[in-house]
CSV table of N, CA and C in Angstrom, one decimal:
chain,number,residue,atom,x,y,z
A,1,UNK,N,8.9,-6.4,16.1
A,1,UNK,CA,10.9,-6.1,15.8
A,1,UNK,C,11.5,-4.8,14.9
A,2,UNK,N,10.9,-5.7,13.9
A,2,UNK,CA,11.1,-5.2,12.9
A,2,UNK,C,10.3,-4.0,11.6
A,3,UNK,N,9.3,-3.2,12.6
A,3,UNK,CA,9.0,-2.8,12.3
A,3,UNK,C,8.9,-1.4,12.8
A,4,UNK,N,8.5,0.0,12.3
A,4,UNK,CA,9.1,1.2,12.8
A,4,UNK,C,7.8,1.8,13.5
A,5,UNK,N,7.8,2.3,14.4
A,5,UNK,CA,6.8,3.2,14.8
A,5,UNK,C,6.7,4.3,14.5
A,6,UNK,N,5.7,4.6,14.0
A,6,UNK,CA,5.4,6.7,13.9
A,6,UNK,C,4.7,7.2,14.1
A,7,UNK,N,4.8,8.0,15.0
A,7,UNK,CA,3.1,9.2,15.2
A,7,UNK,C,3.0,9.5,14.0
A,8,UNK,N,1.9,10.1,14.9
A,8,UNK,CA,1.1,11.2,13.6
A,8,UNK,C,1.3,12.5,13.3
A,9,UNK,N,2.2,12.5,14.0
A,9,UNK,CA,3.3,14.4,14.2
A,9,UNK,C,4.2,14.2,12.7
A,10,UNK,N,5.1,13.0,12.8
A,10,UNK,CA,6.2,12.8,11.6
A,10,UNK,C,5.1,12.3,10.5
A,11,UNK,N,4.2,11.6,10.2
A,11,UNK,CA,3.7,11.8,9.2
A,11,UNK,C,3.0,12.8,8.6
A,12,UNK,N,2.9,13.8,9.3
A,12,UNK,CA,2.2,15.4,9.1
A,12,UNK,C,3.4,15.9,8.1
A,13,UNK,N,4.5,15.7,9.0
A,13,UNK,CA,5.9,16.3,8.7
A,13,UNK,C,6.7,15.7,7.6
A,14,UNK,N,6.5,14.9,7.8
A,14,UNK,CA,7.4,13.8,6.5
A,14,UNK,C,6.5,13.9,4.8
A,15,UNK,N,5.0,14.6,5.3
A,15,UNK,CA,4.4,14.8,4.3
A,15,UNK,C,4.1,13.3,3.0
A,16,UNK,N,3.8,12.2,4.0
A,16,UNK,CA,4.1,10.8,3.4
A,16,UNK,C,2.2,10.8,2.5
A,17,UNK,N,1.5,11.2,3.6
A,17,UNK,CA,-0.1,11.1,2.7
A,17,UNK,C,-0.9,11.9,2.0
A,18,UNK,N,-1.6,13.0,1.8
A,18,UNK,CA,-2.3,13.5,1.5
A,18,UNK,C,-3.7,13.4,2.7
A,19,UNK,N,-4.6,14.5,3.1
A,19,UNK,CA,-5.9,14.2,3.4
A,19,UNK,C,-6.7,12.8,3.1
A,20,UNK,N,-6.8,13.2,1.6
A,20,UNK,CA,-7.9,11.9,1.4
A,20,UNK,C,-7.0,10.2,1.3
A,21,UNK,N,-5.7,10.7,0.8
A,21,UNK,CA,-5.1,9.3,0.9
A,21,UNK,C,-5.3,8.8,2.7
A,22,UNK,N,-5.1,9.6,3.3
A,22,UNK,CA,-4.7,9.5,4.7
A,22,UNK,C,-6.6,9.2,5.4
A,23,UNK,N,-7.0,10.0,4.7
A,23,UNK,CA,-8.7,9.2,5.2
A,23,UNK,C,-9.1,7.9,5.1
A,24,UNK,N,-8.1,7.3,4.1
A,24,UNK,CA,-8.8,5.7,4.0
A,24,UNK,C,-7.5,5.0,4.7
A,25,UNK,N,-7.0,5.6,4.5
A,25,UNK,CA,-5.2,4.9,5.6
A,25,UNK,C,-5.3,4.6,7.0
A,26,UNK,N,-6.6,6.3,7.5
A,26,UNK,CA,-6.9,5.8,9.0
A,26,UNK,C,-8.1,4.9,9.1
A,27,UNK,N,-8.7,4.6,8.6
A,27,UNK,CA,-9.6,2.8,8.7
A,27,UNK,C,-8.7,1.7,9.0
A,28,UNK,N,-7.4,1.9,8.3
A,28,UNK,CA,-6.4,1.0,8.6
A,28,UNK,C,-5.8,0.3,9.6
A,29,UNK,N,-4.6,1.3,9.5
A,29,UNK,CA,-3.4,1.3,10.4
A,29,UNK,C,-4.1,2.6,11.5
A,30,UNK,N,-3.8,3.5,10.7
A,30,UNK,CA,-3.7,4.5,12.1
A,30,UNK,C,-4.2,4.7,13.3
A,31,UNK,N,-6.0,3.9,13.4
A,31,UNK,CA,-6.1,4.2,13.9
A,31,UNK,C,-5.6,3.2,15.2
A,32,UNK,N,-4.7,2.4,15.1
A,32,UNK,CA,-4.1,1.7,16.8
A,32,UNK,C,-3.1,3.1,16.5
A,33,UNK,N,-2.4,3.5,16.2
A,33,UNK,CA,-2.0,5.0,16.6
A,33,UNK,C,-2.3,5.9,17.3
A,34,UNK,N,-3.9,6.0,17.2
A,34,UNK,CA,-4.9,7.1,17.6
A,34,UNK,C,-4.9,6.3,18.9
A,35,UNK,N,-4.8,5.0,18.7
A,35,UNK,CA,-5.3,4.4,20.5
A,35,UNK,C,-4.4,4.7,21.3
A,36,UNK,N,-3.2,4.5,20.4
A,36,UNK,CA,-2.0,4.5,21.3
A,36,UNK,C,-1.5,6.2,21.8
A,37,UNK,N,-1.2,7.1,21.0
A,37,UNK,CA,-1.4,8.3,21.2
A,37,UNK,C,-2.4,8.8,22.3
A,38,UNK,N,-3.5,8.5,22.0
A,38,UNK,CA,-4.9,9.0,22.5
A,38,UNK,C,-5.4,10.5,22.0
A,39,UNK,N,-5.0,10.6,20.3
A,39,UNK,CA,-5.4,11.9,20.5
A,39,UNK,C,-6.4,11.9,18.6
A,40,UNK,N,-6.4,13.2,18.2
A,40,UNK,CA,-6.8,13.0,16.9
A,40,UNK,C,-6.0,13.2,15.9
A,41,UNK,N,-6.6,12.0,14.6
A,41,UNK,CA,-5.8,12.1,13.3
A,41,UNK,C,-6.1,13.3,12.6
A,42,UNK,N,-6.1,14.4,12.2
A,42,UNK,CA,-6.7,15.7,11.8
A,42,UNK,C,-5.3,16.2,10.7
A,43,UNK,N,-5.1,15.4,9.7
A,43,UNK,CA,-3.7,16.2,9.4
A,43,UNK,C,-4.1,17.6,8.5
A,44,UNK,N,-3.5,18.3,8.4
A,44,UNK,CA,-3.8,19.5,7.3
A,44,UNK,C,-2.7,20.1,6.6
A,45,UNK,N,-2.3,18.8,5.3
A,45,UNK,CA,-1.2,19.2,4.9
A,45,UNK,C,-1.7,19.7,3.1
A,46,UNK,N,-0.9,21.2,2.7
A,46,UNK,CA,-1.9,21.6,1.9
A,46,UNK,C,-1.2,21.5,0.8
A,47,UNK,N,0.1,20.9,0.8
A,47,UNK,CA,1.3,19.8,-0.4
A,47,UNK,C,0.6,18.8,-0.5
A,48,UNK,N,-0.2,18.5,-2.0
A,48,UNK,CA,-0.7,18.3,-2.8
A,48,UNK,C,-0.1,17.2,-3.6
A,49,UNK,N,1.5,17.1,-3.1
A,49,UNK,CA,2.6,16.3,-3.4
A,49,UNK,C,3.0,15.7,-2.8
A,50,UNK,N,2.6,14.5,-2.3
A,50,UNK,CA,3.4,13.7,-1.2
A,50,UNK,C,4.0,12.2,-1.9
A,51,UNK,N,4.7,11.5,-0.9
A,51,UNK,CA,5.6,11.0,-1.5
A,51,UNK,C,4.3,9.3,-2.2
A,52,UNK,N,3.7,9.1,-1.7
A,52,UNK,CA,2.4,8.0,-1.6
A,52,UNK,C,2.1,9.0,-3.2
A,53,UNK,N,1.8,9.9,-3.4
A,53,UNK,CA,1.1,10.3,-4.8
A,53,UNK,C,2.3,10.4,-5.9
A,54,UNK,N,3.2,10.0,-5.7
A,54,UNK,CA,4.7,9.8,-6.2
A,54,UNK,C,4.7,8.2,-6.8
A,55,UNK,N,4.3,7.4,-6.3
A,55,UNK,CA,4.3,6.5,-6.4
A,55,UNK,C,3.3,5.8,-7.1
A,56,UNK,N,1.8,6.2,-6.6
A,56,UNK,CA,0.8,5.4,-6.5
A,56,UNK,C,0.4,5.4,-8.1
A,57,UNK,N,0.6,6.7,-8.9
A,57,UNK,CA,0.5,6.6,-10.5
A,57,UNK,C,0.8,5.7,-11.0
A,58,UNK,N,2.3,4.9,-10.7
A,58,UNK,CA,2.7,4.0,-11.7
A,58,UNK,C,2.4,2.8,-11.4
A,59,UNK,N,1.5,2.6,-10.5
A,59,UNK,CA,1.0,1.2,-9.6
A,59,UNK,C,-0.6,0.8,-10.4
A,60,UNK,N,0.1,-0.5,-11.2
A,60,UNK,CA,-1.5,-0.8,-12.1
A,60,UNK,C,-2.8,-1.9,-11.4
A,61,UNK,N,-2.4,-2.1,-10.5
A,61,UNK,CA,-3.5,-2.8,-9.8
A,61,UNK,C,-4.1,-2.6,-8.3
A,62,UNK,N,-4.6,-2.6,-7.9
A,62,UNK,CA,-5.5,-2.5,-6.2
A,62,UNK,C,-4.3,-3.3,-5.1
A,63,UNK,N,-4.1,-4.4,-5.6
A,63,UNK,CA,-3.3,-5.5,-4.7
A,63,UNK,C,-2.4,-4.1,-4.4
A,64,UNK,N,-1.2,-4.0,-5.7
A,64,UNK,CA,-0.2,-2.8,-5.8
A,64,UNK,C,-0.2,-1.8,-4.8
A,65,UNK,N,-1.5,-1.1,-5.0
A,65,UNK,CA,-1.8,-0.1,-4.4
A,65,UNK,C,-1.6,0.0,-2.9
A,66,UNK,N,-2.7,-1.0,-2.4
A,66,UNK,CA,-2.8,-1.9,-0.7
A,66,UNK,C,-1.5,-1.6,-0.7
A,67,UNK,N,-0.3,-2.8,-1.2
A,67,UNK,CA,0.7,-3.2,-0.7
A,67,UNK,C,1.6,-1.5,-0.6
A,68,UNK,N,1.6,-0.5,-1.6
A,68,UNK,CA,2.1,0.6,-1.3
A,68,UNK,C,1.8,1.0,-0.2
A,69,UNK,N,0.5,1.4,0.3
A,69,UNK,CA,-0.3,1.9,1.4
A,69,UNK,C,0.5,1.1,2.9
A,70,UNK,N,0.5,-0.3,2.5
A,70,UNK,CA,1.0,-1.1,4.0
A,70,UNK,C,2.5,-0.4,4.3
A,71,UNK,N,3.2,-0.4,3.0
A,71,UNK,CA,4.8,-0.2,3.5
A,71,UNK,C,4.4,1.3,3.4
A,72,UNK,N,3.9,2.3,3.5
A,72,UNK,CA,4.3,3.5,4.2
A,72,UNK,C,3.5,3.5,5.4
A,73,UNK,N,2.5,2.8,6.0
A,73,UNK,CA,1.7,2.9,7.4
A,73,UNK,C,2.7,2.2,7.9
A,74,UNK,N,3.6,1.0,7.1
A,74,UNK,CA,4.7,0.4,8.4
A,74,UNK,C,5.5,-0.1,8.4
A,75,UNK,N,6.2,1.2,7.9
A,75,UNK,CA,8.0,1.0,7.9
A,75,UNK,C,8.5,0.2,8.6
A,76,UNK,N,9.2,-0.7,7.8
A,76,UNK,CA,10.6,-1.3,8.1
A,76,UNK,C,11.9,-0.4,8.4
A,77,UNK,N,12.6,-1.9,9.5
A,77,UNK,CA,13.7,-1.0,9.9
A,77,UNK,C,14.9,-1.7,9.5
A,78,UNK,N,14.3,-3.1,9.3
A,78,UNK,CA,15.6,-4.2,9.2
A,78,UNK,C,16.4,-4.1,7.5
A,79,UNK,N,17.6,-3.4,7.7
A,79,UNK,CA,18.3,-3.5,6.9
A,79,UNK,C,18.2,-4.4,5.7
A,80,UNK,N,18.2,-5.4,6.0
A,80,UNK,CA,18.2,-6.5,5.2
A,80,UNK,C,17.1,-6.2,4.5
A,81,UNK,N,16.6,-5.7,4.2
A,81,UNK,CA,15.1,-6.4,3.8
A,81,UNK,C,14.8,-5.0,3.2
A,82,UNK,N,15.1,-3.9,3.7
A,82,UNK,CA,15.1,-2.4,3.1
A,82,UNK,C,17.0,-2.4,1.4
A,83,UNK,N,17.7,-3.3,2.1
A,83,UNK,CA,18.4,-3.8,0.8
A,83,UNK,C,17.8,-4.4,-0.2
A,84,UNK,N,17.2,-5.4,-0.2
A,84,UNK,CA,16.5,-6.6,-1.1
A,84,UNK,C,15.6,-5.6,-2.1
A,85,UNK,N,14.8,-5.1,-1.0
A,85,UNK,CA,13.6,-3.7,-1.8
A,85,UNK,C,14.5,-3.1,-2.9
A,86,UNK,N,15.4,-2.4,-2.4
A,86,UNK,CA,16.4,-1.3,-3.3
A,86,UNK,C,16.9,-1.8,-4.3
A,87,UNK,N,17.7,-3.4,-4.3
A,87,UNK,CA,17.9,-4.0,-5.6
A,87,UNK,C,17.3,-4.9,-6.7
A,88,UNK,N,15.4,-4.7,-6.0
A,88,UNK,CA,14.4,-5.1,-6.9
A,88,UNK,C,13.9,-3.5,-7.5
A,89,UNK,N,13.9,-2.3,-7.3
A,89,UNK,CA,13.5,-1.9,-7.8
A,89,UNK,C,15.0,-1.0,-8.3
A,90,UNK,N,16.0,-1.0,-8.1
A,90,UNK,CA,17.2,-1.0,-8.9
A,90,UNK,C,17.1,-2.1,-10.8
A,91,UNK,N,16.4,-3.2,-10.6
A,91,UNK,CA,15.7,-4.3,-11.4
A,91,UNK,C,15.3,-3.4,-12.1
A,92,UNK,N,14.4,-3.3,-12.2
A,92,UNK,CA,12.9,-2.4,-12.7
A,92,UNK,C,13.1,-1.2,-13.3
A,93,UNK,N,14.1,-0.4,-12.8
A,93,UNK,CA,14.0,0.8,-13.3
A,93,UNK,C,15.4,0.9,-14.8
A,94,UNK,N,16.0,-0.7,-14.2
A,94,UNK,CA,17.2,-0.5,-15.4
A,94,UNK,C,15.9,-0.3,-16.3
A,95,UNK,N,16.6,0.2,-17.6
A,95,UNK,CA,15.9,0.4,-19.1
A,95,UNK,C,16.3,-0.9,-19.7
A,96,UNK,N,16.9,-2.0,-19.6
A,96,UNK,CA,17.4,-3.0,-20.0
A,96,UNK,C,16.1,-3.9,-19.4
A,97,UNK,N,15.4,-3.8,-18.4
A,97,UNK,CA,14.4,-4.3,-18.2
A,97,UNK,C,13.0,-4.4,-18.8
A,98,UNK,N,12.8,-2.9,-19.4
A,98,UNK,CA,11.7,-2.8,-19.6
A,98,UNK,C,10.4,-3.5,-20.1
A,99,UNK,N,11.1,-4.8,-20.8
A,99,UNK,CA,10.3,-5.8,-21.6
A,99,UNK,C,9.9,-6.0,-20.4
A,100,UNK,N,10.5,-6.9,-19.9
A,100,UNK,CA,10.3,-7.8,-19.2
A,100,UNK,C,8.8,-7.2,-17.5
A,101,UNK,N,9.1,-5.9,-17.7
A,101,UNK,CA,8.4,-5.1,-16.8
A,101,UNK,C,7.3,-4.5,-17.6
A,102,UNK,N,7.0,-4.5,-18.6
A,102,UNK,CA,5.6,-4.4,-18.7
A,102,UNK,C,4.7,-5.5,-19.2
A,103,UNK,N,5.8,-7.0,-19.2
A,103,UNK,CA,4.8,-8.1,-19.0
A,103,UNK,C,4.8,-7.9,-17.6
A,104,UNK,N,5.4,-7.8,-17.3
A,104,UNK,CA,4.7,-7.8,-15.7
A,104,UNK,C,3.0,-7.4,-15.2
A,105,UNK,N,3.3,-5.9,-16.0
A,105,UNK,CA,1.9,-5.3,-15.7
A,105,UNK,C,0.8,-5.6,-16.2
A,106,UNK,N,1.4,-6.6,-17.3
A,106,UNK,CA,0.1,-6.3,-18.2
A,106,UNK,C,-0.8,-7.6,-18.0
A,107,UNK,N,0.2,-8.5,-16.7
A,107,UNK,CA,-0.4,-9.3,-16.9
A,107,UNK,C,-1.2,-9.6,-15.4
A,108,UNK,N,-0.3,-8.5,-14.2
A,108,UNK,CA,-1.1,-8.2,-13.4
A,108,UNK,C,-1.9,-7.1,-13.1
A,109,UNK,N,-2.6,-7.0,-14.3
A,109,UNK,CA,-3.7,-5.9,-14.5
A,109,UNK,C,-5.0,-6.6,-14.0
A,110,UNK,N,-4.6,-8.2,-14.8
A,110,UNK,CA,-5.5,-9.1,-14.3
A,110,UNK,C,-6.1,-10.2,-13.5
A,111,UNK,N,-5.2,-9.8,-12.7
A,111,UNK,CA,-5.1,-9.8,-11.6
A,111,UNK,C,-6.6,-9.2,-10.3
A,112,UNK,N,-7.3,-10.1,-9.6
A,112,UNK,CA,-8.5,-9.6,-8.9
A,112,UNK,C,-7.9,-9.5,-7.4
A,113,UNK,N,-8.2,-8.5,-6.7
A,113,UNK,CA,-8.3,-8.0,-5.5
A,113,UNK,C,-9.1,-8.9,-4.6
A,114,UNK,N,-8.2,-9.9,-4.6
A,114,UNK,CA,-9.1,-11.1,-3.7
A,114,UNK,C,-9.3,-11.4,-2.4
A,115,UNK,N,-8.8,-10.1,-2.0
A,115,UNK,CA,-9.3,-10.5,-0.1
A,115,UNK,C,-10.6,-9.7,-0.2
A,116,UNK,N,-11.2,-9.1,-1.1
A,116,UNK,CA,-12.3,-8.4,-0.9
A,116,UNK,C,-13.0,-9.5,-1.4
A,117,UNK,N,-12.7,-10.7,-2.2
A,117,UNK,CA,-14.0,-11.6,-2.2
A,117,UNK,C,-14.1,-12.5,-1.5
A,118,UNK,N,-12.7,-13.0,-0.8
A,118,UNK,CA,-11.9,-13.7,0.1
A,118,UNK,C,-13.1,-13.3,1.5
A,119,UNK,N,-13.6,-12.0,1.9
A,119,UNK,CA,-13.8,-11.8,2.9
A,119,UNK,C,-15.6,-11.3,2.7
A,120,UNK,N,-16.0,-11.6,1.2
A,120,UNK,CA,-17.3,-11.6,1.4
A,120,UNK,C,-17.7,-13.2,1.2
A,121,UNK,N,-16.5,-14.2,1.1
A,121,UNK,CA,-17.1,-15.9,1.2
A,121,UNK,C,-17.6,-15.5,2.8
A,122,UNK,N,-16.4,-15.2,3.2
A,122,UNK,CA,-16.5,-15.6,5.0
A,122,UNK,C,-17.9,-15.2,5.6
A,123,UNK,N,-18.4,-14.2,4.9
A,123,UNK,CA,-20.1,-13.8,6.1
A,123,UNK,C,-21.2,-13.9,4.6
A,124,UNK,N,-20.6,-15.5,3.5
A,124,UNK,CA,-21.4,-15.9,3.0
A,124,UNK,C,-22.4,-14.7,2.0
A,125,UNK,N,-21.6,-14.1,1.4
A,125,UNK,CA,-22.6,-12.6,0.8
A,125,UNK,C,-21.5,-13.1,-1.0
A,126,UNK,N,-21.3,-14.1,-1.0
A,126,UNK,CA,-20.6,-13.9,-2.4
A,126,UNK,C,-21.6,-14.1,-3.6
A,127,UNK,N,-21.7,-13.3,-4.9
A,127,UNK,CA,-22.9,-13.8,-5.9
A,127,UNK,C,-21.0,-13.9,-7.2
A,128,UNK,N,-22.3,-14.8,-7.9
A,128,UNK,CA,-21.4,-15.3,-9.3
A,128,UNK,C,-20.4,-14.7,-9.8
A,129,UNK,N,-20.5,-13.3,-9.5
A,129,UNK,CA,-19.2,-12.4,-9.8
A,129,UNK,C,-18.3,-12.3,-9.8
A,130,UNK,N,-18.6,-12.6,-7.7
A,130,UNK,CA,-17.0,-13.0,-7.4
A,130,UNK,C,-16.5,-14.2,-7.5
A,131,UNK,N,-17.9,-15.4,-7.7
A,131,UNK,CA,-16.9,-16.8,-8.1
A,131,UNK,C,-16.0,-16.4,-9.5
A,132,UNK,N,-16.7,-15.4,-10.0
A,132,UNK,CA,-16.3,-15.7,-11.5
A,132,UNK,C,-14.8,-15.0,-11.4
A,133,UNK,N,-14.8,-14.2,-10.6
A,133,UNK,CA,-13.1,-13.5,-10.4
A,133,UNK,C,-12.0,-14.3,-9.8
A,134,UNK,N,-13.3,-15.0,-9.0
A,134,UNK,CA,-11.7,-15.8,-8.1
A,134,UNK,C,-11.5,-16.8,-9.4
A,135,UNK,N,-12.6,-17.3,-9.9
A,135,UNK,CA,-12.0,-18.3,-10.6
A,135,UNK,C,-10.7,-17.8,-11.9
C-alpha cells in the first residue's frame, strides 16, 4: 500500500542509478520488476551523475549504502513518512548539529554489516572473524 511501484523505464528516465549501481541493485529488487513486466533491465545511461551517486558519497557505512539503495528501489508514497524523513534531513543539514552528526558518523563507522554475518551463521559457514565482528 505504501510503496510506489516504479517500472524500469522510470528508473531510466529519472536517472536514479547508473549501470554499475543498477547491476548490483538488479540482483536485489529489480528482478521482481523484470518478472512483472517480462522485459530485460538493460539501462544505457550515459550520465555519470545520478541521484544515487549524489548521496552515496556522503554515507560512511555499508548498512547506510544498503538502506539508501533500498529507499531508492522501493520508494514510498506515504506523505507522513516522507515528511518525517524530511525533518530528519533538515535536522542533520543544520550547521548547529554538525558536531552531533560527526559524532554519529564516527560511531557508525565501527558498526559491522550484520546481515552478511547472520547469513553465514544460518548456513554454518561462520569463521572466527565473523564471530569477532558480531561481538
